[in-house]
GROMACS .gro file of C-alpha atoms in nm:
model
   63
    1MET     CA    1   0.000   0.000   0.000
    2LYS     CA    2   0.143   0.334  -0.104
    3GLN     CA    3   0.162   0.642   0.116
    4SER     CA    4  -0.076   0.830  -0.115
    5GLU     CA    5  -0.339   0.557  -0.069
    6ILE     CA    6  -0.295   0.568   0.309
    7LYS     CA    7  -0.344   0.946   0.324
    8GLU     CA    8  -0.683   0.914   0.152
    9LEU     CA    9  -0.827   0.683   0.419
   10SER     CA   10  -1.016   0.801   0.728
   11VAL     CA   11  -0.894   0.733   1.082
   12ALA     CA   12  -1.145   0.449   1.130
   13GLU     CA   13  -1.041   0.290   0.801
   14LEU     CA   14  -0.675   0.324   0.897
   15GLN     CA   15  -0.730   0.151   1.230
   16GLU     CA   16  -0.920  -0.131   1.059
   17LYS     CA   17  -0.651  -0.166   0.792
   18LEU     CA   18  -0.380  -0.168   1.060
   19GLY     CA   19  -0.547  -0.458   1.240
   20GLU     CA   20  -0.588  -0.655   0.917
   21THR     CA   21  -0.230  -0.592   0.810
   22LYS     CA   22  -0.086  -0.689   1.149
   23LYS     CA   23  -0.288  -1.013   1.141
   24SER     CA   24  -0.165  -1.085   0.790
   25TYR     CA   25   0.194  -1.020   0.898
   26SER     CA   26   0.173  -1.251   1.198
   27ASP     CA   27   0.016  -1.527   0.985
   28LEU     CA   28   0.291  -1.497   0.723
   29LYS     CA   29   0.561  -1.490   0.989
   30LEU     CA   30   0.423  -1.808   1.145
   31ALA     CA   31   0.399  -1.978   0.805
   32HIS     CA   32   0.757  -1.876   0.731
   33ALA     CA   33   0.877  -2.027   1.060
   34ILE     CA   34   0.715  -2.359   0.975
   35SER     CA   35   0.829  -2.377   0.615
   36PRO     CA   36   1.008  -2.113   0.409
   37LEU     CA   37   0.789  -1.879   0.208
   38GLU     CA   38   0.819  -1.875  -0.167
   39ASN     CA   39   0.867  -1.498  -0.153
   40PRO     CA   40   1.012  -1.391   0.185
   41ILE     CA   41   1.024  -1.027   0.068
   42GLN     CA   42   0.649  -1.023   0.145
   43LEU     CA   43   0.736  -1.004   0.513
   44ARG     CA   44   0.935  -0.685   0.463
   45THR     CA   45   0.669  -0.517   0.249
   46ILE     CA   46   0.391  -0.596   0.495
   47ARG     CA   47   0.602  -0.481   0.792
   48ARG     CA   48   0.669  -0.152   0.613
   49THR     CA   49   0.299  -0.111   0.536
   50VAL     CA   50   0.220  -0.155   0.906
   51ALA     CA   51   0.476   0.114   0.986
   52ARG     CA   52   0.331   0.351   0.725
   53ILE     CA   53  -0.022   0.312   0.859
   54ALA     CA   54   0.090   0.352   1.221
   55THR     CA   55   0.289   0.663   1.130
   56GLU     CA   56  -0.011   0.819   0.957
   57LEU     CA   57  -0.233   0.746   1.258
   58THR     CA   58   0.019   0.904   1.495
   59LYS     CA   59   0.053   1.206   1.269
   60ARG     CA   60  -0.322   1.260   1.267
   61GLU     CA   61  -0.346   1.225   1.645
   62LEU     CA   62  -0.085   1.497   1.691
   63GLN     CA   63  -0.268   1.744   1.467
   0.00000   0.00000   0.00000
């Protein structure tokens, strides 16, 4: 998810998306621990998406 897409979402949508993305990340991480993923770069991209969403939420709280 790109930063421009994240900025267009509302706070409620961001919180929902953050929960979904964190769940997806934990599922992938568990699957990778059991057997290696075909594309382990997915972990990095999802982790960065979580960080982007969390950063946008924090930024909006401070405004």
